[in-house]
Short mmCIF file of N, CA and C in Angstrom, two decimals:
data_model
loop_
_atom_site.label_atom_id
_atom_site.label_comp_id
_atom_site.label_asym_id
_atom_site.label_seq_id
_atom_site.Cartn_x
_atom_site.Cartn_y
_atom_site.Cartn_z
N MET A 1 7.99 -8.83 22.43
CA MET A 1 9.23 -9.69 22.52
C MET A 1 9.90 -9.63 23.82
N PRO A 2 10.52 -10.63 24.27
CA PRO A 2 11.21 -10.47 25.50
C PRO A 2 12.25 -9.57 25.17
N GLU A 3 12.90 -9.26 26.37
CA GLU A 3 14.07 -8.25 26.31
C GLU A 3 15.08 -8.75 25.50
N ALA A 4 15.48 -8.12 24.38
CA ALA A 4 16.52 -8.51 23.42
C ALA A 4 17.88 -8.02 23.80
N LYS A 5 19.02 -8.84 23.55
CA LYS A 5 20.42 -8.32 23.81
C LYS A 5 20.61 -7.23 22.69
N MET A 6 21.31 -6.19 23.01
CA MET A 6 21.69 -5.27 21.97
C MET A 6 23.06 -5.53 21.53
N SER A 7 23.20 -5.34 20.37
CA SER A 7 24.53 -5.39 19.68
C SER A 7 25.31 -4.38 19.86
N ALA A 8 26.66 -4.57 20.51
CA ALA A 8 27.29 -3.17 20.81
C ALA A 8 27.71 -2.36 19.67
N LYS A 9 27.89 -2.99 18.51
CA LYS A 9 28.15 -2.06 17.44
C LYS A 9 26.96 -1.26 16.72
N ALA A 10 26.10 -1.99 16.51
CA ALA A 10 24.96 -1.24 15.82
C ALA A 10 23.80 -0.70 16.69
N ARG A 11 23.79 -1.22 18.03
CA ARG A 11 22.62 -0.77 18.94
C ARG A 11 21.24 -1.20 18.38
N ILE A 12 21.24 -2.21 17.64
CA ILE A 12 20.04 -2.88 17.30
C ILE A 12 19.67 -4.13 18.08
N PRO A 13 18.54 -4.28 18.71
CA PRO A 13 18.19 -5.38 19.24
C PRO A 13 18.42 -6.75 18.49
N ALA A 14 19.10 -7.83 19.03
CA ALA A 14 19.43 -8.94 18.32
C ALA A 14 18.16 -9.86 18.41
N GLU A 15 18.01 -10.50 17.26
CA GLU A 15 16.74 -11.39 17.25
C GLU A 15 17.14 -12.58 18.06
N PRO A 16 16.03 -13.17 18.66
CA PRO A 16 16.20 -14.47 19.49
C PRO A 16 16.56 -15.51 18.47
N ALA A 17 17.43 -16.48 18.99
CA ALA A 17 17.73 -17.72 18.21
C ALA A 17 16.65 -18.41 18.04
N ARG A 18 16.29 -18.74 16.68
CA ARG A 18 15.12 -19.46 16.37
C ARG A 18 15.40 -20.88 16.23
N HIS A 19 14.44 -21.79 16.24
CA HIS A 19 14.54 -23.19 15.91
C HIS A 19 15.22 -23.33 14.55
N PRO A 20 16.02 -24.37 14.36
CA PRO A 20 16.85 -24.76 13.24
C PRO A 20 15.81 -24.65 12.01
N ARG A 21 14.51 -24.71 11.95
CA ARG A 21 13.71 -24.61 10.82
C ARG A 21 13.22 -23.18 10.66
N GLY A 22 13.40 -22.45 11.71
CA GLY A 22 13.03 -21.06 11.64
C GLY A 22 11.96 -20.59 12.61
N GLY A 23 11.26 -21.44 13.19
CA GLY A 23 10.12 -21.09 14.04
C GLY A 23 10.58 -20.43 15.36
N LEU A 24 9.74 -19.72 16.02
CA LEU A 24 9.97 -18.99 17.30
C LEU A 24 9.57 -19.96 18.51
N TYR A 25 10.18 -19.85 19.62
CA TYR A 25 9.79 -20.67 20.79
C TYR A 25 8.84 -19.79 21.55
N TYR A 26 8.25 -20.58 22.58
CA TYR A 26 7.17 -20.08 23.33
C TYR A 26 7.67 -18.65 24.01
N GLU A 27 8.88 -18.73 24.42
CA GLU A 27 9.55 -17.36 25.18
C GLU A 27 9.57 -16.29 24.31
N ASP A 28 9.70 -16.51 22.73
CA ASP A 28 9.85 -15.46 22.00
C ASP A 28 8.73 -14.65 21.55
N PHE A 29 7.61 -15.18 21.95
CA PHE A 29 6.24 -14.50 21.69
C PHE A 29 5.95 -13.58 22.90
N ALA A 30 5.22 -12.29 22.61
CA ALA A 30 4.93 -11.41 23.51
C ALA A 30 3.50 -10.91 23.19
N GLU A 31 2.69 -10.81 24.14
CA GLU A 31 1.34 -10.40 23.94
C GLU A 31 1.40 -8.77 23.29
N GLY A 32 0.52 -8.72 22.26
CA GLY A 32 0.51 -7.61 21.40
C GLY A 32 1.53 -7.66 20.33
N GLN A 33 2.46 -8.53 20.23
CA GLN A 33 3.33 -8.55 19.20
C GLN A 33 2.74 -8.84 17.88
N LYS A 34 2.96 -8.09 16.63
CA LYS A 34 2.50 -8.17 15.52
C LYS A 34 3.32 -8.65 14.45
N PHE A 35 2.86 -9.57 13.66
CA PHE A 35 3.75 -9.99 12.39
C PHE A 35 3.11 -9.51 11.15
N THR A 36 3.69 -8.96 10.32
CA THR A 36 3.17 -8.76 9.03
C THR A 36 4.01 -9.78 8.13
N HIS A 37 3.38 -10.75 7.54
CA HIS A 37 4.03 -11.94 6.93
C HIS A 37 4.53 -11.49 5.54
N ARG A 38 5.62 -11.92 5.37
CA ARG A 38 6.26 -11.62 3.89
C ARG A 38 5.65 -12.37 2.86
N LEU A 39 5.37 -13.59 2.96
CA LEU A 39 4.79 -14.33 2.02
C LEU A 39 3.28 -13.84 1.67
N THR A 40 3.12 -13.88 0.20
CA THR A 40 1.64 -13.55 -0.15
C THR A 40 1.43 -14.74 -1.24
N ARG A 41 0.13 -14.75 -1.71
CA ARG A 41 -0.19 -15.89 -2.54
C ARG A 41 -1.37 -15.41 -3.31
N THR A 42 -1.35 -15.48 -4.55
CA THR A 42 -2.47 -15.48 -5.59
C THR A 42 -3.22 -16.69 -5.71
N VAL A 43 -4.45 -16.74 -5.58
CA VAL A 43 -5.19 -17.80 -5.47
C VAL A 43 -5.73 -18.29 -7.07
N THR A 44 -5.51 -19.42 -7.32
CA THR A 44 -5.96 -19.92 -8.74
C THR A 44 -7.31 -20.76 -8.74
N GLN A 45 -7.89 -20.91 -9.83
CA GLN A 45 -8.87 -21.70 -10.11
C GLN A 45 -8.51 -23.15 -9.76
N MET A 46 -7.26 -23.57 -10.00
CA MET A 46 -6.96 -24.99 -9.69
C MET A 46 -6.76 -25.25 -8.24
N ASP A 47 -6.31 -24.16 -7.52
CA ASP A 47 -6.34 -24.40 -6.19
C ASP A 47 -7.84 -24.59 -5.57
N ASN A 48 -8.83 -23.95 -5.95
CA ASN A 48 -10.07 -24.01 -5.52
C ASN A 48 -10.63 -25.34 -5.91
N MET A 49 -10.37 -25.62 -7.18
CA MET A 49 -11.00 -26.96 -7.56
C MET A 49 -10.29 -28.14 -6.97
N LEU A 50 -9.02 -28.18 -6.86
CA LEU A 50 -8.38 -29.32 -6.15
C LEU A 50 -8.81 -29.30 -4.68
N PHE A 51 -8.78 -28.29 -4.12
CA PHE A 51 -9.14 -28.33 -2.61
C PHE A 51 -10.71 -28.94 -2.54
N SER A 52 -11.51 -28.34 -3.18
CA SER A 52 -12.81 -28.88 -3.10
C SER A 52 -12.98 -30.23 -3.54
N ASN A 53 -12.34 -30.67 -4.59
CA ASN A 53 -12.43 -32.07 -4.83
C ASN A 53 -11.63 -32.89 -3.67
N MET A 54 -10.58 -32.55 -3.18
CA MET A 54 -9.89 -33.45 -2.10
C MET A 54 -10.73 -33.56 -1.03
N THR A 55 -11.49 -32.49 -0.76
CA THR A 55 -12.27 -32.57 0.55
C THR A 55 -13.74 -33.06 0.26
N LEU A 56 -14.00 -33.54 -0.99
CA LEU A 56 -15.29 -34.09 -1.21
C LEU A 56 -16.38 -33.12 -1.13
N ASN A 57 -16.23 -31.84 -1.50
CA ASN A 57 -17.15 -30.81 -1.29
C ASN A 57 -17.67 -30.50 -2.82
N PRO A 58 -18.93 -31.03 -3.06
CA PRO A 58 -19.56 -30.72 -4.44
C PRO A 58 -20.33 -29.47 -4.49
N GLN A 59 -20.01 -28.57 -3.68
CA GLN A 59 -20.83 -27.27 -3.65
C GLN A 59 -20.56 -26.46 -5.20
N PRO A 60 -21.75 -26.33 -5.80
CA PRO A 60 -21.53 -25.54 -7.11
C PRO A 60 -21.06 -24.16 -6.81
N LEU A 61 -21.16 -23.72 -5.72
CA LEU A 61 -20.78 -22.24 -5.48
C LEU A 61 -19.25 -22.05 -5.80
N HIS A 62 -18.50 -23.46 -5.51
CA HIS A 62 -16.96 -23.31 -5.61
C HIS A 62 -16.58 -23.96 -6.95
N ILE A 63 -17.28 -24.74 -7.68
CA ILE A 63 -16.72 -25.67 -8.72
C ILE A 63 -17.58 -25.52 -9.98
N ASP A 64 -18.74 -24.82 -10.08
CA ASP A 64 -19.55 -24.70 -11.28
C ASP A 64 -19.78 -23.39 -11.76
N ALA A 65 -18.97 -22.79 -12.79
CA ALA A 65 -18.96 -21.50 -13.31
C ALA A 65 -20.28 -21.22 -13.89
N HIS A 66 -20.92 -22.01 -14.57
CA HIS A 66 -22.18 -21.74 -15.05
C HIS A 66 -23.24 -21.49 -13.97
N PHE A 67 -23.22 -22.41 -13.04
CA PHE A 67 -24.19 -22.28 -11.87
C PHE A 67 -24.05 -20.79 -11.28
N CYS A 68 -22.86 -20.38 -11.06
CA CYS A 68 -22.35 -19.22 -10.37
C CYS A 68 -22.78 -18.19 -11.32
N ALA A 69 -22.48 -18.16 -12.41
CA ALA A 69 -22.91 -17.05 -13.37
C ALA A 69 -24.47 -16.89 -13.52
N THR A 70 -25.22 -17.89 -13.50
CA THR A 70 -26.72 -17.97 -13.55
C THR A 70 -27.55 -17.80 -12.36
N GLU A 71 -26.96 -18.26 -11.18
CA GLU A 71 -27.84 -18.46 -9.98
C GLU A 71 -27.27 -17.80 -8.73
N THR A 72 -26.07 -17.06 -8.75
CA THR A 72 -25.54 -16.49 -7.56
C THR A 72 -25.22 -14.99 -7.72
N GLU A 73 -25.27 -14.40 -6.68
CA GLU A 73 -25.05 -13.01 -6.64
C GLU A 73 -23.68 -12.54 -7.16
N TRP A 74 -22.58 -13.51 -6.94
CA TRP A 74 -21.24 -13.51 -7.26
C TRP A 74 -21.03 -13.36 -8.75
N GLY A 75 -21.81 -14.26 -9.58
CA GLY A 75 -21.52 -14.33 -10.92
C GLY A 75 -20.30 -15.18 -11.34
N ARG A 76 -19.65 -15.70 -10.40
CA ARG A 76 -18.50 -16.57 -10.63
C ARG A 76 -18.03 -17.36 -9.36
N PRO A 77 -17.26 -18.45 -9.40
CA PRO A 77 -17.08 -19.26 -8.32
C PRO A 77 -16.29 -18.58 -7.17
N ILE A 78 -16.76 -18.66 -6.09
CA ILE A 78 -15.98 -18.18 -4.92
C ILE A 78 -15.07 -19.30 -4.40
N VAL A 79 -13.95 -18.80 -3.86
CA VAL A 79 -12.98 -19.80 -3.36
C VAL A 79 -13.48 -20.46 -1.99
N ASN A 80 -13.13 -21.78 -1.95
CA ASN A 80 -13.77 -22.47 -0.77
C ASN A 80 -13.13 -21.88 0.57
N SER A 81 -13.93 -21.55 1.51
CA SER A 81 -13.45 -20.66 2.53
C SER A 81 -12.45 -21.55 3.40
N LEU A 82 -12.60 -22.68 3.48
CA LEU A 82 -11.58 -23.64 4.18
C LEU A 82 -10.35 -23.65 3.50
N PHE A 83 -10.14 -23.46 2.36
CA PHE A 83 -8.78 -23.20 1.54
C PHE A 83 -8.33 -22.01 2.05
N THR A 84 -9.27 -20.95 2.14
CA THR A 84 -8.72 -19.66 2.54
C THR A 84 -8.28 -19.63 3.90
N LEU A 85 -8.96 -20.37 4.85
CA LEU A 85 -8.32 -20.43 6.09
C LEU A 85 -7.04 -21.15 6.32
N GLY A 86 -6.99 -22.27 5.56
CA GLY A 86 -5.73 -22.96 5.58
C GLY A 86 -4.47 -22.18 4.99
N LEU A 87 -4.81 -21.43 4.06
CA LEU A 87 -3.76 -20.69 3.36
C LEU A 87 -3.43 -19.53 4.31
N MET A 88 -4.29 -18.87 4.88
CA MET A 88 -4.12 -17.75 5.87
C MET A 88 -3.12 -18.34 7.00
N ILE A 89 -3.47 -19.36 7.62
CA ILE A 89 -2.62 -20.03 8.68
C ILE A 89 -1.27 -20.42 8.15
N GLY A 90 -1.36 -20.98 6.84
CA GLY A 90 -0.24 -21.48 6.31
C GLY A 90 0.86 -20.40 6.14
N ILE A 91 0.42 -19.28 5.53
CA ILE A 91 1.29 -18.04 5.39
C ILE A 91 2.05 -17.73 6.66
N SER A 92 1.22 -17.85 7.74
CA SER A 92 1.81 -17.37 8.97
C SER A 92 2.84 -18.25 9.53
N VAL A 93 2.98 -19.63 9.16
CA VAL A 93 3.95 -20.53 9.72
C VAL A 93 5.36 -20.16 9.58
N ASN A 94 5.90 -19.70 8.42
CA ASN A 94 7.09 -19.48 8.15
C ASN A 94 7.70 -18.38 9.18
N ASP A 95 7.07 -17.51 9.48
CA ASP A 95 7.48 -16.36 10.44
C ASP A 95 7.30 -16.69 11.84
N THR A 96 6.56 -17.74 12.19
CA THR A 96 6.22 -17.77 13.50
C THR A 96 6.41 -19.18 14.09
N THR A 97 6.10 -20.20 13.41
CA THR A 97 5.95 -21.58 14.15
C THR A 97 6.42 -22.88 13.57
N VAL A 98 7.11 -22.62 12.49
CA VAL A 98 7.71 -23.87 11.79
C VAL A 98 8.77 -24.43 12.73
N GLY A 99 8.46 -25.82 13.02
CA GLY A 99 9.42 -26.62 13.81
C GLY A 99 9.08 -26.32 15.31
N THR A 100 8.31 -25.57 15.67
CA THR A 100 8.10 -25.17 17.17
C THR A 100 6.68 -25.60 17.60
N THR A 101 5.86 -25.68 16.65
CA THR A 101 4.43 -26.03 17.24
C THR A 101 4.37 -27.55 17.45
N ILE A 102 3.81 -27.93 18.74
CA ILE A 102 3.50 -29.19 19.15
C ILE A 102 2.24 -29.71 18.50
N ALA A 103 1.24 -28.82 18.63
CA ALA A 103 -0.18 -29.13 18.18
C ALA A 103 -0.98 -27.81 17.95
N ASN A 104 -1.90 -27.75 17.09
CA ASN A 104 -2.86 -26.63 17.15
C ASN A 104 -3.98 -27.23 18.18
N LEU A 105 -4.45 -26.31 19.03
CA LEU A 105 -5.38 -26.83 19.93
C LEU A 105 -6.82 -26.42 19.66
N GLY A 106 -6.80 -25.48 18.84
CA GLY A 106 -8.17 -25.16 18.22
C GLY A 106 -8.24 -23.82 17.51
N MET A 107 -9.22 -23.60 16.96
CA MET A 107 -9.43 -22.24 16.27
C MET A 107 -10.89 -21.79 16.56
N THR A 108 -10.87 -20.48 16.90
CA THR A 108 -12.22 -19.94 17.24
C THR A 108 -12.52 -18.58 16.52
N ASP A 109 -13.68 -18.17 16.63
CA ASP A 109 -14.15 -16.82 15.91
C ASP A 109 -13.62 -16.84 14.54
N VAL A 110 -13.83 -17.94 13.72
CA VAL A 110 -13.55 -17.87 12.30
C VAL A 110 -14.54 -17.10 11.61
N ARG A 111 -13.99 -16.11 10.80
CA ARG A 111 -15.12 -15.31 10.05
C ARG A 111 -14.54 -15.13 8.62
N PHE A 112 -15.37 -14.99 7.76
CA PHE A 112 -15.06 -14.80 6.26
C PHE A 112 -15.86 -13.54 5.84
N PRO A 113 -15.59 -12.25 6.25
CA PRO A 113 -16.39 -11.24 5.91
C PRO A 113 -16.52 -10.80 4.53
N ALA A 114 -15.70 -11.36 3.49
CA ALA A 114 -15.73 -10.90 2.16
C ALA A 114 -15.26 -12.25 1.38
N PRO A 115 -15.89 -12.42 0.21
CA PRO A 115 -15.44 -13.61 -0.58
C PRO A 115 -14.08 -13.52 -1.28
N VAL A 116 -13.44 -14.46 -1.55
CA VAL A 116 -12.14 -14.53 -2.24
C VAL A 116 -12.46 -15.27 -3.59
N PHE A 117 -11.83 -14.72 -4.70
CA PHE A 117 -12.16 -15.15 -6.04
C PHE A 117 -10.78 -15.54 -6.73
N GLU A 118 -10.81 -16.30 -7.74
CA GLU A 118 -9.71 -16.68 -8.53
C GLU A 118 -9.09 -15.29 -8.97
N GLY A 119 -7.59 -15.28 -8.75
CA GLY A 119 -6.81 -14.16 -9.09
C GLY A 119 -6.63 -13.18 -7.91
N ASP A 120 -7.35 -13.32 -6.82
CA ASP A 120 -6.98 -12.45 -5.67
C ASP A 120 -5.78 -13.01 -5.11
N SER A 121 -4.95 -11.91 -4.68
CA SER A 121 -3.65 -12.08 -3.87
C SER A 121 -3.85 -11.88 -2.41
N LEU A 122 -3.49 -12.84 -1.50
CA LEU A 122 -3.72 -12.70 -0.12
C LEU A 122 -2.56 -12.16 0.61
N ARG A 123 -2.60 -11.38 1.51
CA ARG A 123 -1.47 -11.16 2.43
C ARG A 123 -2.09 -11.35 3.90
N CYS A 124 -1.14 -11.63 4.81
CA CYS A 124 -1.75 -11.98 6.22
C CYS A 124 -0.85 -11.29 7.22
N GLU A 125 -1.57 -10.98 8.40
CA GLU A 125 -1.01 -10.53 9.59
C GLU A 125 -1.40 -11.32 10.82
N THR A 126 -0.40 -11.55 11.79
CA THR A 126 -0.71 -12.19 12.87
C THR A 126 -0.45 -11.38 14.04
N THR A 127 -1.25 -11.21 15.12
CA THR A 127 -1.15 -10.57 16.42
C THR A 127 -1.23 -11.62 17.43
N ILE A 128 -0.30 -11.52 18.46
CA ILE A 128 -0.24 -12.42 19.53
C ILE A 128 -1.27 -11.78 20.76
N LEU A 129 -2.34 -12.75 21.12
CA LEU A 129 -3.23 -12.04 22.13
C LEU A 129 -2.87 -12.55 23.39
N SER A 130 -2.44 -13.75 23.59
CA SER A 130 -2.04 -14.07 24.97
C SER A 130 -1.01 -15.38 24.89
N LYS A 131 -0.36 -15.58 26.05
CA LYS A 131 0.36 -16.77 26.31
C LYS A 131 0.35 -17.23 27.61
N ARG A 132 0.49 -18.38 27.87
CA ARG A 132 0.63 -18.96 29.27
C ARG A 132 1.40 -20.22 29.24
N ALA A 133 2.28 -20.57 30.29
CA ALA A 133 3.02 -21.74 30.47
C ALA A 133 2.05 -22.83 30.50
N SER A 134 2.36 -24.04 30.03
CA SER A 134 1.52 -25.22 30.18
C SER A 134 1.64 -25.79 31.69
N LYS A 135 0.39 -26.07 32.19
CA LYS A 135 0.32 -26.57 33.57
C LYS A 135 0.93 -28.04 33.66
N SER A 136 0.74 -28.71 32.61
CA SER A 136 1.01 -30.14 32.65
C SER A 136 2.45 -30.49 32.04
N ARG A 137 2.91 -29.76 31.15
CA ARG A 137 4.29 -29.96 30.44
C ARG A 137 5.11 -28.75 30.56
N PRO A 138 6.15 -28.95 31.40
CA PRO A 138 7.12 -27.80 31.62
C PRO A 138 7.95 -27.39 30.55
N THR A 139 7.96 -28.32 29.37
CA THR A 139 8.70 -27.88 28.23
C THR A 139 7.70 -27.23 27.07
N ALA A 140 6.47 -26.81 27.50
CA ALA A 140 5.66 -26.19 26.49
C ALA A 140 4.83 -25.05 27.15
N GLY A 141 4.18 -24.20 26.14
CA GLY A 141 3.27 -23.23 26.52
C GLY A 141 2.22 -23.07 25.51
N LEU A 142 1.21 -22.20 25.80
CA LEU A 142 0.10 -22.02 24.97
C LEU A 142 0.24 -20.64 24.46
N VAL A 143 -0.03 -20.42 23.17
CA VAL A 143 0.05 -19.11 22.56
C VAL A 143 -1.18 -19.03 21.83
N GLU A 144 -1.90 -17.91 22.07
CA GLU A 144 -3.21 -17.35 21.22
C GLU A 144 -2.96 -16.50 20.23
N MET A 145 -3.16 -16.68 18.91
CA MET A 145 -2.82 -15.87 17.82
C MET A 145 -4.15 -15.32 17.25
N HIS A 146 -3.97 -14.15 16.73
CA HIS A 146 -5.18 -13.64 15.89
C HIS A 146 -4.67 -13.45 14.52
N HIS A 147 -5.15 -14.20 13.49
CA HIS A 147 -4.67 -14.11 12.15
C HIS A 147 -5.76 -13.43 11.44
N ARG A 148 -5.19 -12.56 10.41
CA ARG A 148 -6.04 -11.91 9.48
C ARG A 148 -5.69 -12.10 8.04
N ALA A 149 -6.43 -12.16 7.08
CA ALA A 149 -6.03 -12.32 5.71
C ALA A 149 -6.77 -11.07 5.01
N TYR A 150 -5.88 -10.43 4.04
CA TYR A 150 -6.59 -9.41 3.27
C TYR A 150 -6.21 -9.71 1.84
N LYS A 151 -7.29 -9.21 0.93
CA LYS A 151 -6.77 -9.40 -0.53
C LYS A 151 -6.29 -7.95 -0.97
N GLN A 152 -5.68 -8.05 -2.21
CA GLN A 152 -4.85 -6.96 -2.70
C GLN A 152 -5.58 -5.53 -2.58
N ASP A 153 -6.70 -5.44 -2.47
CA ASP A 153 -7.24 -4.05 -2.17
C ASP A 153 -7.55 -3.64 -0.78
N GLY A 154 -6.94 -4.54 0.07
CA GLY A 154 -7.14 -4.15 1.48
C GLY A 154 -8.26 -4.81 2.24
N THR A 155 -9.22 -5.36 1.42
CA THR A 155 -10.36 -6.06 2.07
C THR A 155 -9.99 -7.13 2.96
N LEU A 156 -10.54 -7.00 4.14
CA LEU A 156 -10.44 -8.18 5.17
C LEU A 156 -11.30 -9.33 4.67
N VAL A 157 -10.69 -10.53 4.31
CA VAL A 157 -11.39 -11.72 3.82
C VAL A 157 -11.58 -12.90 4.64
N ALA A 158 -10.61 -12.97 5.74
CA ALA A 158 -10.83 -14.01 6.65
C ALA A 158 -10.04 -13.66 7.98
N GLU A 159 -10.41 -14.27 9.10
CA GLU A 159 -9.74 -14.22 10.29
C GLU A 159 -10.21 -15.13 11.26
N CYS A 160 -9.25 -15.50 12.28
CA CYS A 160 -9.71 -16.40 13.33
C CYS A 160 -8.52 -16.31 14.45
N LYS A 161 -9.19 -16.80 15.69
CA LYS A 161 -8.05 -16.83 16.62
C LYS A 161 -7.69 -18.43 16.69
N ARG A 162 -6.42 -18.53 17.02
CA ARG A 162 -5.82 -19.87 16.97
C ARG A 162 -4.99 -20.04 18.06
N GLN A 163 -5.25 -21.27 18.88
CA GLN A 163 -4.64 -21.59 20.19
C GLN A 163 -3.51 -22.64 19.57
N ALA A 164 -2.35 -22.40 19.96
CA ALA A 164 -1.19 -23.39 19.52
C ALA A 164 -0.37 -23.80 20.80
N PHE A 165 -0.08 -25.02 20.85
CA PHE A 165 0.66 -25.68 21.91
C PHE A 165 2.16 -25.42 21.31
N MET A 166 3.00 -24.76 21.96
CA MET A 166 4.33 -24.38 21.61
C MET A 166 5.46 -24.98 22.34
N LEU A 167 6.66 -25.25 21.76
CA LEU A 167 7.76 -25.69 22.47
C LEU A 167 8.41 -24.56 23.16
N LYS A 168 8.92 -24.87 24.30
CA LYS A 168 9.70 -23.82 25.11
C LYS A 168 11.16 -24.13 24.62
N ARG A 169 11.87 -22.91 24.63
CA ARG A 169 13.41 -23.07 24.29
C ARG A 169 14.15 -24.08 25.03
N PRO A 170 14.89 -25.02 24.42
CA PRO A 170 15.55 -26.05 25.13
C PRO A 170 16.46 -25.39 26.29
N ALA A 171 16.69 -26.11 27.30
CA ALA A 171 17.56 -25.67 28.26
C ALA A 171 19.00 -25.62 27.80
#
């Protein structure tokens, strides 16, 4: 984090002023900075069914309990991995980018090393990998984040690197 002003009374670093919606500006991110996100979420069967149906994904691995019980190694439906990806990034937004993201530029190195099932509760962490000022827009910068999601027993279930186009602090 950039050098923070110290409160004279408490000698505790003052948090940088956030966007009115709560997000951090480009200047507030520092390489190596780690966020342990406060929000967690238990995944439900309805989440999985709605997401799979809304995205027109008929994969029985996600929506057919009988198929899963009789024809898969899991014995039950696994949560759609794209729902898991979206949830992981969504959980991070409140602590990092709400109101300050101009656009997501891409996601790379997406991995799902273990399945997520109905009833699993996910927690997430974000580490800032790099940042650089925009060459074309003086009011913006690029921040690369590494998101990770874990289920309740500590098993890593998802991770990705995300490149976000972020607002700089207004002058």
